[in-house]
XYZ file of C-alpha atoms in Angstrom:
485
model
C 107.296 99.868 26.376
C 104.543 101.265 28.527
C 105.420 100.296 32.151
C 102.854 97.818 34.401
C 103.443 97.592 38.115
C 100.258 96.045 39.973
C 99.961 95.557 44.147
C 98.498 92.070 44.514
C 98.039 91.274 48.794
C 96.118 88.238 50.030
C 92.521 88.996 51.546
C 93.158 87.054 54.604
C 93.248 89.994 57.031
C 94.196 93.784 57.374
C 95.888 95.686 54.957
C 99.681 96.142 56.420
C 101.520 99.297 56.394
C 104.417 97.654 54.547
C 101.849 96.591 52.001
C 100.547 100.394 51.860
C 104.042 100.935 51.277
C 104.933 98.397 48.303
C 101.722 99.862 47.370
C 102.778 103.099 47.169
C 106.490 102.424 45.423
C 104.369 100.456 42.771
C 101.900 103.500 42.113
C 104.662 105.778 42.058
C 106.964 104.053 39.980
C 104.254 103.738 37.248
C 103.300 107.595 37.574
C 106.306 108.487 37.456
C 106.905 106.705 33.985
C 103.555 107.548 32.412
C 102.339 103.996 33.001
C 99.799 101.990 34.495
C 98.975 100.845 38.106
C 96.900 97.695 38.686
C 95.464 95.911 41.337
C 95.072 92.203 41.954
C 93.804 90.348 44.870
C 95.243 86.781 45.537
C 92.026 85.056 46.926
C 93.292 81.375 46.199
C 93.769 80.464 49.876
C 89.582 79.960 49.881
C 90.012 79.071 53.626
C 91.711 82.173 55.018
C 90.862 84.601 52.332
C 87.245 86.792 52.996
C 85.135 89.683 51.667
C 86.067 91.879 54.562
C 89.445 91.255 54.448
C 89.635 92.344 50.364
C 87.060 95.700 51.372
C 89.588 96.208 54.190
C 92.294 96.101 51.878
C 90.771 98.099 48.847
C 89.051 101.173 51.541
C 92.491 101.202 53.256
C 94.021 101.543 49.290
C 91.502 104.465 48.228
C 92.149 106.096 51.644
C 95.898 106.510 50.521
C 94.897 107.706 47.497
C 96.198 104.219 45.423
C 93.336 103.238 43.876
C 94.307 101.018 40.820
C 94.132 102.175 37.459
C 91.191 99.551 36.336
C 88.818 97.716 38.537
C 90.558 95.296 41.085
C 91.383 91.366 39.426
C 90.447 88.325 41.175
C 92.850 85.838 40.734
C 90.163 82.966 41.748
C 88.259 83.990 38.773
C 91.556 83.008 36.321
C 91.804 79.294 37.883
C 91.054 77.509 34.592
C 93.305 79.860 32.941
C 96.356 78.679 35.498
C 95.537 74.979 34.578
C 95.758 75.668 30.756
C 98.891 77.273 31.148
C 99.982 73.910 33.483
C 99.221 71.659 30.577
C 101.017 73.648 28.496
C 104.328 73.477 30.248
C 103.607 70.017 30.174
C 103.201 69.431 26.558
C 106.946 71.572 26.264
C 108.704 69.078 28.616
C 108.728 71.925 31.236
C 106.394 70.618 33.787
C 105.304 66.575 34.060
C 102.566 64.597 35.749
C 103.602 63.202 39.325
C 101.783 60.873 41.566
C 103.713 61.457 44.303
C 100.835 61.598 47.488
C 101.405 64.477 50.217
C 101.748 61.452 52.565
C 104.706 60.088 50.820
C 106.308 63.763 50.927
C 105.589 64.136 54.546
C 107.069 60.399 55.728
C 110.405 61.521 53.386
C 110.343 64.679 55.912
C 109.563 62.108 58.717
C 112.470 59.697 58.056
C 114.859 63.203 57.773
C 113.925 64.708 60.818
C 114.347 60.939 62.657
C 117.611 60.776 61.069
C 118.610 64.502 62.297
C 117.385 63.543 65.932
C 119.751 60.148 65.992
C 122.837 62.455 64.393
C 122.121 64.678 67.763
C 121.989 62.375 69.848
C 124.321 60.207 68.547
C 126.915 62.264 67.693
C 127.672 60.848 64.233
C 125.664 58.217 61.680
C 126.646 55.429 59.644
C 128.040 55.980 55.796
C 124.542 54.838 54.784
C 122.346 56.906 57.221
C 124.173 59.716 56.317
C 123.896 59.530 52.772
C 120.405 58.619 53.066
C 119.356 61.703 55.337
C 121.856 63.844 52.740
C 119.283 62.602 49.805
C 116.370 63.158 52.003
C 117.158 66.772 52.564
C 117.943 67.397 49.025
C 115.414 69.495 46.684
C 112.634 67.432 45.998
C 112.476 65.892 42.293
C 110.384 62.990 41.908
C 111.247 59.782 39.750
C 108.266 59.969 37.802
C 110.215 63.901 35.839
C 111.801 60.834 33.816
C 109.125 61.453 31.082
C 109.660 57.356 29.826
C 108.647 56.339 33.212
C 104.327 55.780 33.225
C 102.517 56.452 35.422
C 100.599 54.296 37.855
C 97.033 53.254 36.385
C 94.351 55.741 37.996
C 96.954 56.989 40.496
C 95.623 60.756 40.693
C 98.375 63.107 40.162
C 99.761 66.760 40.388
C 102.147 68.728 37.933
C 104.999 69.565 39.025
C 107.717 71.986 37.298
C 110.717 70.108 35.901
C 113.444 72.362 36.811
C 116.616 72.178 35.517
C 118.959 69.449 36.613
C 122.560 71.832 35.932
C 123.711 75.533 35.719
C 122.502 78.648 37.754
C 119.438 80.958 37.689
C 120.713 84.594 38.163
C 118.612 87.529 38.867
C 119.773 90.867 38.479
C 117.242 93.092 41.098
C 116.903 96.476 41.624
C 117.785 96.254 45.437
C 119.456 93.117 45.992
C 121.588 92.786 43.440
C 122.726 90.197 40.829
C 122.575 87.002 43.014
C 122.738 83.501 41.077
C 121.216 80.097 42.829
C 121.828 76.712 41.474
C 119.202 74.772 39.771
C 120.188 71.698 41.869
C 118.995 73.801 45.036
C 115.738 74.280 44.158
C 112.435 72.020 44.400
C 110.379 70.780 41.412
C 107.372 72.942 43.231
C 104.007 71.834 42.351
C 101.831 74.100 40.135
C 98.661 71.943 40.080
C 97.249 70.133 42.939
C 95.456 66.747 42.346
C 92.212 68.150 42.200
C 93.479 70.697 39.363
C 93.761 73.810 41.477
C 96.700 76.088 40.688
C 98.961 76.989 43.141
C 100.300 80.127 44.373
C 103.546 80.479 42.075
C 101.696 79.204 39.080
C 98.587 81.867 39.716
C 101.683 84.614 40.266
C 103.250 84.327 36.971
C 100.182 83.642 34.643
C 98.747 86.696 36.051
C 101.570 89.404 35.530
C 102.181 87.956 32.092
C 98.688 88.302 31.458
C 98.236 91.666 32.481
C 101.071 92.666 31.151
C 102.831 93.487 34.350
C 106.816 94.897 33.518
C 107.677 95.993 37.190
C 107.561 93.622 40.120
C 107.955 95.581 43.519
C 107.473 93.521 46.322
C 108.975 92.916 49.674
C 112.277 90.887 50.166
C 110.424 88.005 51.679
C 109.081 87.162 48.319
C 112.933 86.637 46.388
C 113.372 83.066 46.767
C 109.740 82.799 45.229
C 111.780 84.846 41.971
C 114.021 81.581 41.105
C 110.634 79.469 41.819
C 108.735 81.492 39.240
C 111.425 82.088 36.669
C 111.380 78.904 35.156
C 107.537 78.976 34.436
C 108.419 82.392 32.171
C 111.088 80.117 30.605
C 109.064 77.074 30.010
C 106.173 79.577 28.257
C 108.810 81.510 26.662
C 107.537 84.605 28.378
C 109.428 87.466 28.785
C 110.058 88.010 32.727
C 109.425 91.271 34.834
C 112.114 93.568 36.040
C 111.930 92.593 39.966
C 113.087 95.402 42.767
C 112.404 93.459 46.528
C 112.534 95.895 48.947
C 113.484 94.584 53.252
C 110.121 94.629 55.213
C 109.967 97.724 58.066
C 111.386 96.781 61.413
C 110.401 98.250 64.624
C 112.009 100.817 66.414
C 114.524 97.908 67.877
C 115.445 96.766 64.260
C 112.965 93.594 64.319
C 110.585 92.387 62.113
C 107.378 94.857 62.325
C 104.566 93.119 64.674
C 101.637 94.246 67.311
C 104.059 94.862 69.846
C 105.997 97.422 67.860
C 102.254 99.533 67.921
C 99.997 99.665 64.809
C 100.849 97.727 61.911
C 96.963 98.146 59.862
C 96.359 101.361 57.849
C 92.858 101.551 59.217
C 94.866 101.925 62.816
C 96.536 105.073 61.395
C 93.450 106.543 60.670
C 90.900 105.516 62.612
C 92.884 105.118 65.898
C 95.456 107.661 65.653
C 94.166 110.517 63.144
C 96.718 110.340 60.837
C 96.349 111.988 57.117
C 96.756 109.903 54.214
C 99.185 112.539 52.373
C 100.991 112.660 55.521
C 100.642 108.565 55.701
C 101.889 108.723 51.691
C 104.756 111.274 52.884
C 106.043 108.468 55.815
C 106.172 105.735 53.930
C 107.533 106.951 51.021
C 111.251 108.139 53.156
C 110.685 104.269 54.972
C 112.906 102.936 51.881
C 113.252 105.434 49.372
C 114.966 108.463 49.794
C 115.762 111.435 47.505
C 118.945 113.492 49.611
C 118.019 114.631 52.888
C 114.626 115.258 51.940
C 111.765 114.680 54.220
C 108.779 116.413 53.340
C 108.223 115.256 49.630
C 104.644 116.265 48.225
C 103.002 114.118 45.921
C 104.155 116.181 42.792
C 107.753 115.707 43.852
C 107.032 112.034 44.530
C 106.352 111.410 41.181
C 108.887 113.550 39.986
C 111.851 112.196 41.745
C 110.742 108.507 42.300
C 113.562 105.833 40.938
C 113.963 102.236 41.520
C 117.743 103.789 42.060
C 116.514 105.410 45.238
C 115.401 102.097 47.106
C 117.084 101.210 49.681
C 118.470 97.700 50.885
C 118.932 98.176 54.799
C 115.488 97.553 56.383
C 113.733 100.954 57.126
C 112.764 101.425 61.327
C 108.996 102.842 62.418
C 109.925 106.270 63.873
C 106.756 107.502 65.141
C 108.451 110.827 65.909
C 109.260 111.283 62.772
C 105.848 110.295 61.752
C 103.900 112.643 63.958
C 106.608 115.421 62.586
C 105.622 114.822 58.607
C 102.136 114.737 59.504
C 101.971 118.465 61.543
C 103.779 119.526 58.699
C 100.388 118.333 56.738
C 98.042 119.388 59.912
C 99.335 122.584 59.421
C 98.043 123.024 55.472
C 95.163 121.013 55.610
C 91.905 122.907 54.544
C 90.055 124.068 57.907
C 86.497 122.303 57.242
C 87.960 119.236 56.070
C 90.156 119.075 59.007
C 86.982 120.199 61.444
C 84.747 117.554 59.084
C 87.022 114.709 59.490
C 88.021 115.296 63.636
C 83.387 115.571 64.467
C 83.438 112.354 62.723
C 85.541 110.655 65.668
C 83.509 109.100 68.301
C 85.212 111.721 71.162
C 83.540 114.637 68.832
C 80.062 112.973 67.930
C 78.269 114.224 70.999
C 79.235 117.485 71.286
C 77.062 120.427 71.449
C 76.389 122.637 68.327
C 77.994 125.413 69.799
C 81.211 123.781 71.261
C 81.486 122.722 67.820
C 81.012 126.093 66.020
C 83.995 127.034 68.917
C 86.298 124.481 67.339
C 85.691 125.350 63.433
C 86.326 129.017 64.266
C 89.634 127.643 66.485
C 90.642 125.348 63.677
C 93.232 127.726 61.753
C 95.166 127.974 65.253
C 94.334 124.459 66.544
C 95.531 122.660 63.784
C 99.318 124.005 63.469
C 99.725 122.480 67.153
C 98.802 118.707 66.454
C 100.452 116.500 64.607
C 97.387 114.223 63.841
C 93.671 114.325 64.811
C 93.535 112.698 68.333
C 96.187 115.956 69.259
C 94.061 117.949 67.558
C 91.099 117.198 70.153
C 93.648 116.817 72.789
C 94.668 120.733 71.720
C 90.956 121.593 71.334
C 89.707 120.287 75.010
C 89.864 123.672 76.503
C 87.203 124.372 73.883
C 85.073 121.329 74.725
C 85.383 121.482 78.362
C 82.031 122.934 79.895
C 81.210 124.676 83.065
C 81.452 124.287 85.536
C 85.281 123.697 84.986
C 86.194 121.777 88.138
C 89.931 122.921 89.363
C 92.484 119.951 90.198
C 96.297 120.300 91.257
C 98.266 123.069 89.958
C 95.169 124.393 87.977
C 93.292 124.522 91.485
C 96.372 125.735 93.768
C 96.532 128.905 91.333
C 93.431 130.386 92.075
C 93.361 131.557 95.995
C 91.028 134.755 97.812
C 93.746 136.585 96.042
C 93.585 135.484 92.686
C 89.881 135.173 92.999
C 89.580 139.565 93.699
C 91.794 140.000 90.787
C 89.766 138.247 88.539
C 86.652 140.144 89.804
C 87.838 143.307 89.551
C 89.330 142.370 85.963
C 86.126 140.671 84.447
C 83.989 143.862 83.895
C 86.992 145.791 82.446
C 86.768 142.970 79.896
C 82.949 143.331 79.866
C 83.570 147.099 78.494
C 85.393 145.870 75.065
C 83.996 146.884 72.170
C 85.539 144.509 70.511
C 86.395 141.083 71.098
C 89.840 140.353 69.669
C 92.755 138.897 70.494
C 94.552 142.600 70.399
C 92.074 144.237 72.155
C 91.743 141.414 74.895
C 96.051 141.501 75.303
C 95.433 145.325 75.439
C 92.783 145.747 78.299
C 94.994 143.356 80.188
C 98.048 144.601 79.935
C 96.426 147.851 81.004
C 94.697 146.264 84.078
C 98.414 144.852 85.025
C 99.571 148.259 85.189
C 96.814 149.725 87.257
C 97.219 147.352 90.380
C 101.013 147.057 89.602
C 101.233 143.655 88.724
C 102.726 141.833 86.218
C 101.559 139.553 83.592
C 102.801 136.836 85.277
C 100.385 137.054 88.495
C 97.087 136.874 85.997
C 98.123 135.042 83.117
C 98.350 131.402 85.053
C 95.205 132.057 86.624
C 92.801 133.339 83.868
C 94.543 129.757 82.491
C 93.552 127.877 85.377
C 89.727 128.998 85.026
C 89.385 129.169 81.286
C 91.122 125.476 80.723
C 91.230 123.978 83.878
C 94.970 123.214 82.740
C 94.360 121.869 79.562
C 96.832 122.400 76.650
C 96.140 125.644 75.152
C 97.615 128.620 73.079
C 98.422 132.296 74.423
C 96.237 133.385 77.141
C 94.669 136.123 75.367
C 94.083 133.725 72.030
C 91.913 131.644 74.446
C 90.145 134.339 75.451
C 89.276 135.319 71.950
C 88.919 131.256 70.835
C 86.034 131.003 73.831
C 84.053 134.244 72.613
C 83.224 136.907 74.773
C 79.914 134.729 76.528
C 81.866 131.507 77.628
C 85.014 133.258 79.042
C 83.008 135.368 81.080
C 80.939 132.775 82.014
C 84.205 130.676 83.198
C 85.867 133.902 84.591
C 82.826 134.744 87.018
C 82.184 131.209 88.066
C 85.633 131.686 90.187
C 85.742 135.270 90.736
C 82.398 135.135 91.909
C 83.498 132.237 94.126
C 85.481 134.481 96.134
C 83.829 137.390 96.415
């Protein structure tokens, strides 16, 4: 048996990191079995679904690097396939015509929730309330499943699944476990509407039959829809996936993800906050799965090591610590010009001069293993960007007195006589200017900082020096020491 997973999220808005992450289980789990990864997008809600949602969804998919293995299916393209597959389960007895109107439905919820309000008020209700408003909030199954019961003349109708009336539906999942839920608990749901449009469970299951889908990974808000959809793959006589539901991602206070937790798009994490997709793919892989006390996991090792056995049932928390640590670790190996390629396409980089730029590529190697994603990466490169003249604040300002100001005069041309520009000939000359007015490196070093970077996160003194090139730290060095001569 060649294994099928397939990722299949609604185009009605941004593509959620716990989809990216379902995403991610489902491409891994067919990688690592030598099978196939497909893609389907559930556009049947035509009123919430749109074109930017499913390009949001499919750029944020590519970005992670989870492209499906054939072009993506829309499932509002397979409609009249859903309604021959209705009429089917009606011709086996497993579905049946039912003229039941959504107004009927919603005065039975009516009368329920009337009953409910009297039974709080009241205290108690009669034998006959009671048993009514027990009926009431029963599973729904309509008097018209009695197939020798016909139906009104030109009533317009839906059809509706004819569940079982006794016994238990078990499913054994990869996560959850074997649970069982009885027949009797569970609606005859509604697969056609009464202008012949499938419905969401129907469209499900006639889909991952037909494209042959083996795996089902999906989140744990989808398991009661399992004993919903089972009984369609019994009615066709269809062989049913194996189904792993995995708990949604909580916030850092163990709640349900949501805005107020931070990002919750894909396009946040790289757009807003300069994340890498391997590092992204790294993340969410260890928010469920986990391999021993492994945390950085490469993509070969993924696919290596991934098992449905490894998924874990306690809800996984957003640890943005943890996240900026996994993606330095990533930072720190990324190629140089694709680093410097992706950070000048950020609007803070897009008007910077050509040679504050060439400053930055030649910085990258050193710049890059101190940022954990790209907005630290500018935030580490500012010193860089910063022109003159640097205007001194606070500590930065309170650093450089008359004092401070004849040192760095009487250091600057020693500096001007180097030969070469390096980083150990720069340390060198300074360390030998320290000795000569018996000083130590601790009564230079925080000023040359205060006038190269105004204060701005930064590396070694003498690695700024040689970051800057010989031209701009002079520049910056004489703008002060000139100051107080």
């Amino acid at each position: 048996m060649t294994v099928v997973t397939r990722f299949a999220p609604s185009p009605t808005g941004y593509l959620h990191i716990g989809g990216a992450r379902t995403a991610l289980f489902s491409w891994l789990y067919a990688r690592a079995t030598g099978g196939k990864f497909l893609l389907r997008i559930e556009d049947t809600d035509k009123e919430r679904s749109t074109q930017a949602a499913v390009d949001a969804i499919i750029d944020g998919l590519n970005w992670l690097g989870l492209g499906g293995d054939e072009p993506p299916l829309l499932q509002s393209t397979r409609a009249n396939r859903h309604a021959e597959i209705a009429h089917e389960l009606v011709k086996r007895g497993a579905a049946y015509h039912c003229p039941v109107t959504a107004e009927e439905l919603q005065a039975r919820r009516d009368e329920a929730e009337a009953l409910q309000k009297k039974k709080a008020t009241e205290g108690s209700l009669s034998d006959a309330d009671a048993a009514r408003m027990a009926d009431l909030l029963r599973p729904f199954r309509s008097p018209w499943r009695d197939p020798t019961r016909p139906l009104p003349a030109g009533a317009p109708t839906v059809v509706r699944l004819r569940m079982p009336d006794i016994g238990d539906l078990t499913v054994a999942d990869n996560v959850q476990g074997t649970v069982s839920r009885a027949y009797a608990d569970i609606d005859d749901l509604i697969l056609l509407r009464s202008d012949g449009t499938p419905t969401y469970m129907l469209a499900v299951v006639v889909d991952d039959h037909d494209m042959g889908v083996t795996h089902v990974i999906r989140g744990d808000d989808h398991f009661l829809n399992t004993f919903r959809q089972l009984p369609i793959y019994h009615g066709m006589g269809w062989p049913q996936p194996d189904y792993s539901h995995i708990p949604l991602i909580h916030g850092p206070d163990g709640k349900k993800l949501s805005k107020r937790h931070g990002a919750t798009a894909v396009d946040e994490y790289r757009d807003a906050l300069g994340y890498l997709p391997e590092g992204m793919r790294n993340y969410l892989l260890r928010l469920g799965w986990s391999h021993g006390d492994d945390e950085i996991i490469s993509d070969e090792q993924a696919i290596a090591w991934f098992g449905l056995e490894g998924l874990n049932k306690a809800p996984a928390r957003l640890d943005f610590a943890k996240l900026d640590s996994v993606n330095k670790h990533y930072m720190s190996l990324a190629d140089d010009q694709r680093l410097f390629d992706l950070w000048t396409q950020r609007p803070e980089a897009l008007a910077l001069p050509e040679a504050t730029q060439h400053r930055i590529r030649a910085a990258m190697p050193h710049l890059k293993t101190r940022a954990a994603n790209l907005v630290q990466l500018g935030e580490q490169a500012r010193f860089l960007t910063d022109l003159r003249p640097i205007q001194l604040t606070g500590k930065a300002a309170d650093q450089v007195n008359a004092e401070a100001r004849a040192r760095l005069a009487a250091l600057l041309p020693q500096l001007e006589g180097l030969a070469e520009w390096s980083e150990p000939a720069i340390k060198q000359q300074i360390s030998q200017f320290c000795a000569q007015i018996g000083i130590g490196m601790g009564k230079i070093g925080p000023v040359l900082r205060a006038v190269l970077t105004a204060g701005a996160p930064s590396p070694d003194i003498t690695l700024v020096l040689a970051l800057l090139g010989r031209n701009e730290a002079f520049a910056r060095i004489a703008d002060h020491a000139e100051a107080g001569a």
